[in-house]
């Protein structure tokens, strides 16, 4: 493979500082970055720091004749394999969506013959505004791919979607682009939909195991991480079959959802969704169920407390991992642990027979919370990912799955 090179357009937003980290992460993957810094972007990061990290000249003005003599703006836009806009502000998105070319950044976006990837960053109201959503739809229709934005607290003090995706997630999207370059044609070749044509089964949420018509055993799983993973896999083009226990979350767009209650129902729905190229078991399946479900509500009696005998539930992950004609090529399990996280995860990998375990430390506020810190445990070793919003963890995992199935 020849030298890998991207053109990074740094727009004007607080998130611009994260783009410096992105350059560093890409360099570690042997991807060279050449940067265009917009006038607004230069209010947040200096050309000097960006230039030091890219080890290259930072391009800024459209009418700099010296620049034009050294490298015309057309050439600048075409020398890279991929154009990445991070942060992509509401203004940059609007100008790009409308084909404006009133500075170097938008001129490069208009002149390029290479795929474009954007990592939006803006205030939540600006993101949700009809005008931005219109521009987003237009850019997508034009073939631009998107990473993020993430949900979370914003620099402006508000909360919601609009935070730029973490640099690691953007790096993963760039690496997925390289992994899938040359596969298929058109949009697929841009790396936008590397999971096109793949079916992926995802389990999420808790299961509930009835004791009687009004009571049940369950756990605190919110389903957020599993739903986020299903959504990210769908964004990459996968035919996602999400089997979900009872959670208060809407169906992610483009995902086929089967809602179930018990572990037995979840297993049945999973088996009905096979064959699949990959399975991602995120559900917190109840390990036990009451051996018998009372047909009528149990009543308080003077004779003592009701004894509930438990029976073991089927292990869905182990069942899906068992060798056989329907075994997905890649089976991913989750391990929620409060201590000795990696050791337990490694043991679980062997015991369940799956290919990867995503180990997360739930000793803090992970259950029901919006952030997650995970380590990916495989036969080959352990990869620790930094604490990130569940959406960013999901995006990174989706790209890792796309790369593994490539
Ligand atoms: N899992 C499953 N079916 C079960 C139990 C677990 O599919 N009946 C899956 C979960 O979706 C997750 C993984 O197995 O991907 C780990 O689940 P966990 O409950 O943490 O593992 P256990 O087997 O219960 O191990 P331990 O009791 O040591 O935590």
Tab-separated table of N, CA, C and O in Angstrom, residues 330-389:
chain	number	residue	atom	x	y	z
A	330	UNK	N	-18.246	-13.889	13.688
A	330	UNK	CA	-17.695	-13.130	14.816
A	330	UNK	C	-18.763	-13.047	15.908
A	330	UNK	O	-19.863	-12.560	15.654
A	331	UNK	N	-18.437	-13.561	17.084
A	331	UNK	CA	-19.374	-13.454	18.204
A	331	UNK	C	-18.714	-12.626	19.303
A	331	UNK	O	-17.599	-12.918	19.751
A	332	UNK	N	-19.410	-11.571	19.698
A	332	UNK	CA	-18.867	-10.628	20.678
A	332	UNK	C	-19.739	-10.651	21.927
A	332	UNK	O	-20.960	-10.516	21.837
A	333	UNK	N	-19.105	-10.856	23.071
A	333	UNK	CA	-19.836	-10.815	24.336
A	333	UNK	C	-19.414	-9.615	25.155
A	333	UNK	O	-18.386	-8.986	24.875
A	334	UNK	N	-20.200	-9.292	26.142
A	334	UNK	CA	-19.851	-8.219	27.070
A	334	UNK	C	-19.629	-8.833	28.444
A	334	UNK	O	-20.255	-9.840	28.785
A	335	UNK	N	-18.759	-8.249	29.196
A	335	UNK	CA	-18.562	-8.715	30.563
A	335	UNK	C	-18.608	-7.512	31.488
A	335	UNK	O	-17.765	-6.631	31.411
A	336	UNK	N	-19.647	-7.467	32.274
A	336	UNK	CA	-19.761	-6.395	33.268
A	336	UNK	C	-19.136	-6.915	34.550
A	336	UNK	O	-19.588	-7.906	35.100
A	337	UNK	N	-18.090	-6.268	34.988
A	337	UNK	CA	-17.381	-6.756	36.168
A	337	UNK	C	-17.146	-5.605	37.141
A	337	UNK	O	-17.067	-4.448	36.740
A	338	UNK	N	-17.021	-5.934	38.389
A	338	UNK	CA	-16.739	-4.887	39.367
A	338	UNK	C	-15.305	-4.994	39.889
A	338	UNK	O	-14.817	-4.095	40.558
A	339	UNK	N	-14.621	-6.112	39.590
A	339	UNK	CA	-13.249	-6.274	40.074
A	339	UNK	C	-12.501	-7.186	39.109
A	339	UNK	O	-13.123	-7.944	38.355
A	340	UNK	N	-11.192	-7.096	39.101
A	340	UNK	CA	-10.357	-7.982	38.267
A	340	UNK	C	-10.894	-8.093	36.846
A	340	UNK	O	-11.008	-9.195	36.285
A	341	UNK	N	-11.233	-6.926	36.271
A	341	UNK	CA	-12.027	-6.895	35.036
A	341	UNK	C	-11.433	-7.761	33.918
A	341	UNK	O	-12.125	-8.599	33.337
A	342	UNK	N	-10.139	-7.576	33.649
A	342	UNK	CA	-9.571	-8.276	32.491
A	342	UNK	C	-9.408	-9.776	32.720
A	342	UNK	O	-9.635	-10.569	31.813
A	343	UNK	N	-9.051	-10.143	33.939
A	343	UNK	CA	-8.883	-11.571	34.241
A	343	UNK	C	-10.227	-12.291	34.097
A	343	UNK	O	-10.326	-13.362	33.479
A	344	UNK	N	-11.277	-11.662	34.647
A	344	UNK	CA	-12.606	-12.268	34.516
A	344	UNK	C	-13.031	-12.340	33.059
A	344	UNK	O	-13.637	-13.315	32.620
A	345	UNK	N	-12.694	-11.284	32.302
A	345	UNK	CA	-13.086	-11.246	30.885
A	345	UNK	C	-12.388	-12.364	30.113
A	345	UNK	O	-12.995	-13.022	29.268
A	346	UNK	N	-11.121	-12.570	30.418
A	346	UNK	CA	-10.374	-13.619	29.710
A	346	UNK	C	-10.981	-14.993	30.019
A	346	UNK	O	-11.150	-15.829	29.138
A	347	UNK	N	-11.343	-15.194	31.274
A	347	UNK	CA	-11.964	-16.464	31.660
A	347	UNK	C	-13.297	-16.634	30.933
A	347	UNK	O	-13.641	-17.722	30.450
A	348	UNK	N	-14.042	-15.525	30.831
A	348	UNK	CA	-15.363	-15.571	30.182
A	348	UNK	C	-15.223	-15.891	28.693
A	348	UNK	O	-16.018	-16.635	28.127
A	349	UNK	N	-14.183	-15.343	28.072
A	349	UNK	CA	-13.935	-15.586	26.649
A	349	UNK	C	-13.818	-17.092	26.401
A	349	UNK	O	-14.420	-17.648	25.484
A	350	UNK	N	-13.054	-17.739	27.267
A	350	UNK	CA	-12.835	-19.175	27.114
A	350	UNK	C	-14.113	-19.949	27.440
A	350	UNK	O	-14.511	-20.865	26.712
A	351	UNK	N	-14.771	-19.548	28.511
A	351	UNK	CA	-15.944	-20.291	28.979
A	351	UNK	C	-17.106	-20.211	27.991
A	351	UNK	O	-17.815	-21.185	27.758
A	352	UNK	N	-17.294	-19.035	27.379
A	352	UNK	CA	-18.452	-18.846	26.490
A	352	UNK	C	-18.145	-19.268	25.055
A	352	UNK	O	-19.055	-19.484	24.267
A	353	UNK	N	-16.858	-19.309	24.705
A	353	UNK	CA	-16.503	-19.716	23.349
A	353	UNK	C	-16.679	-18.622	22.310
A	353	UNK	O	-16.734	-18.886	21.111
A	354	UNK	N	-16.764	-17.356	22.759
A	354	UNK	CA	-16.948	-16.263	21.798
A	354	UNK	C	-15.577	-15.761	21.334
A	354	UNK	O	-14.533	-16.247	21.779
A	355	UNK	N	-15.585	-14.796	20.399
A	355	UNK	CA	-14.326	-14.336	19.804
A	355	UNK	C	-13.762	-13.102	20.510
A	355	UNK	O	-12.564	-12.944	20.612
A	356	UNK	N	-14.636	-12.207	20.929
A	356	UNK	CA	-14.200	-11.023	21.662
A	356	UNK	C	-15.057	-10.873	22.914
A	356	UNK	O	-16.243	-11.202	22.895
A	357	UNK	N	-14.451	-10.370	23.954
A	357	UNK	CA	-15.233	-9.920	25.111
A	357	UNK	C	-14.958	-8.433	25.269
A	357	UNK	O	-13.805	-7.997	25.326
A	358	UNK	N	-16.038	-7.658	25.314
A	358	UNK	CA	-15.913	-6.235	25.631
A	358	UNK	C	-16.111	-6.137	27.143
A	358	UNK	O	-17.211	-6.351	27.644
A	359	UNK	N	-15.014	-5.891	27.839
A	359	UNK	CA	-15.074	-5.906	29.297
A	359	UNK	C	-15.323	-4.494	29.793
A	359	UNK	O	-14.616	-3.567	29.408
A	360	UNK	N	-16.344	-4.331	30.613
A	360	UNK	CA	-16.492	-3.004	31.214
A	360	UNK	C	-16.595	-3.074	32.723
A	360	UNK	O	-17.147	-4.006	33.298
A	361	UNK	N	-16.002	-2.065	33.317
A	361	UNK	CA	-15.945	-1.964	34.762
A	361	UNK	C	-17.216	-1.260	35.218
A	361	UNK	O	-17.413	-0.080	34.927
A	362	UNK	N	-18.097	-1.997	35.886
A	362	UNK	CA	-19.364	-1.393	36.305
A	362	UNK	C	-19.338	-1.030	37.790
A	362	UNK	O	-20.379	-0.866	38.411
A	363	UNK	N	-18.125	-0.873	38.325
A	363	UNK	CA	-18.062	-0.520	39.740
A	363	UNK	C	-18.509	0.931	39.958
A	363	UNK	O	-18.933	1.306	41.030
A	364	UNK	N	-18.436	1.760	38.899
A	364	UNK	CA	-18.850	3.165	39.042
A	364	UNK	C	-20.305	3.366	38.635
A	364	UNK	O	-21.178	2.627	39.066
A	365	UNK	N	-20.539	4.348	37.737
A	365	UNK	CA	-21.917	4.721	37.385
A	365	UNK	C	-22.287	4.280	35.966
A	365	UNK	O	-23.078	4.898	35.291
A	366	UNK	N	-21.685	3.173	35.513
A	366	UNK	CA	-21.899	2.748	34.127
A	366	UNK	C	-23.333	2.303	33.862
A	366	UNK	O	-23.954	2.695	32.881
A	367	UNK	N	-23.883	1.473	34.785
A	367	UNK	CA	-25.233	0.946	34.565
A	367	UNK	C	-26.206	2.122	34.534
A	367	UNK	O	-26.343	2.850	35.504
A	368	UNK	N	-26.842	2.339	33.389
A	368	UNK	CA	-27.807	3.429	33.259
A	368	UNK	C	-27.153	4.755	32.932
A	368	UNK	O	-27.812	5.693	32.536
A	369	UNK	N	-25.833	4.862	33.079
A	369	UNK	CA	-25.134	6.114	32.795
A	369	UNK	C	-24.879	6.276	31.310
A	369	UNK	O	-25.259	5.440	30.496
A	370	UNK	N	-24.225	7.379	30.940
A	370	UNK	CA	-24.035	7.677	29.522
A	370	UNK	C	-22.613	7.439	29.037
A	370	UNK	O	-22.334	7.584	27.853
A	371	UNK	N	-21.702	7.092	29.939
A	371	UNK	CA	-20.320	6.873	29.514
A	371	UNK	C	-19.911	5.438	29.838
A	371	UNK	O	-20.538	4.761	30.654
A	372	UNK	N	-18.860	4.993	29.183
A	372	UNK	CA	-18.404	3.631	29.385
A	372	UNK	C	-16.893	3.577	29.161
A	372	UNK	O	-16.359	4.305	28.330
A	373	UNK	N	-16.226	2.744	29.918
A	373	UNK	CA	-14.787	2.552	29.720
A	373	UNK	C	-14.581	1.059	29.541
A	373	UNK	O	-14.884	0.279	30.426
A	374	UNK	N	-14.119	0.670	28.356
A	374	UNK	CA	-14.068	-0.759	28.060
A	374	UNK	C	-12.670	-1.208	27.632
A	374	UNK	O	-11.823	-0.407	27.259
A	375	UNK	N	-12.461	-2.513	27.730
A	375	UNK	CA	-11.256	-3.144	27.190
A	375	UNK	C	-11.737	-4.282	26.301
A	375	UNK	O	-12.684	-4.990	26.645
A	376	UNK	N	-11.117	-4.420	25.129
A	376	UNK	CA	-11.507	-5.484	24.210
A	376	UNK	C	-10.536	-6.642	24.417
A	376	UNK	O	-9.331	-6.505	24.185
A	377	UNK	N	-11.076	-7.768	24.865
A	377	UNK	CA	-10.248	-8.934	25.142
A	377	UNK	C	-10.472	-9.978	24.048
A	377	UNK	O	-11.612	-10.368	23.790
A	378	UNK	N	-9.396	-10.356	23.380
A	378	UNK	CA	-9.478	-11.396	22.344
A	378	UNK	C	-8.386	-12.423	22.636
A	378	UNK	O	-7.571	-12.221	23.547
A	379	UNK	N	-8.372	-13.478	21.825
A	379	UNK	CA	-7.322	-14.484	22.016
A	379	UNK	C	-5.955	-13.829	21.848
A	379	UNK	O	-4.967	-14.249	22.456
A	380	UNK	N	-5.898	-12.759	21.046
A	380	UNK	CA	-4.615	-12.121	20.751
A	380	UNK	C	-4.137	-11.187	21.859
A	380	UNK	O	-2.957	-10.860	21.920
A	381	UNK	N	-5.021	-10.735	22.722
A	381	UNK	CA	-4.582	-9.814	23.775
A	381	UNK	C	-5.683	-8.857	24.191
A	381	UNK	O	-6.853	-9.104	23.937
A	382	UNK	N	-5.256	-7.766	24.812
A	382	UNK	CA	-6.220	-6.807	25.372
A	382	UNK	C	-5.964	-5.431	24.768
A	382	UNK	O	-4.825	-5.001	24.656
A	383	UNK	N	-7.042	-4.745	24.379
A	383	UNK	CA	-6.922	-3.369	23.908
A	383	UNK	C	-7.795	-2.502	24.807
A	383	UNK	O	-9.001	-2.710	24.873
A	384	UNK	N	-7.178	-1.553	25.513
A	384	UNK	CA	-7.951	-0.693	26.417
A	384	UNK	C	-8.382	0.574	25.695
A	384	UNK	O	-7.555	1.233	25.086
A	385	UNK	N	-9.662	0.892	25.786
A	385	UNK	CA	-10.179	2.111	25.161
A	385	UNK	C	-10.462	3.138	26.262
A	385	UNK	O	-10.930	2.767	27.348
A	386	UNK	N	-10.192	4.419	25.981
A	386	UNK	CA	-10.428	5.428	27.021
A	386	UNK	C	-11.919	5.612	27.312
A	386	UNK	O	-12.763	5.293	26.465
A	387	UNK	N	-12.224	6.108	28.511
A	387	UNK	CA	-13.602	6.382	28.901
A	387	UNK	C	-14.223	7.317	27.867
A	387	UNK	O	-13.618	8.313	27.470
A	388	UNK	N	-15.422	6.970	27.397
A	388	UNK	CA	-16.053	7.762	26.341
A	388	UNK	C	-17.564	7.600	26.447
A	388	UNK	O	-18.051	6.655	27.068
A	389	UNK	N	-18.318	8.526	25.835
A	389	UNK	CA	-19.772	8.349	25.829
A	389	UNK	C	-20.126	7.014	25.177
A	389	UNK	O	-19.393	6.554	24.289
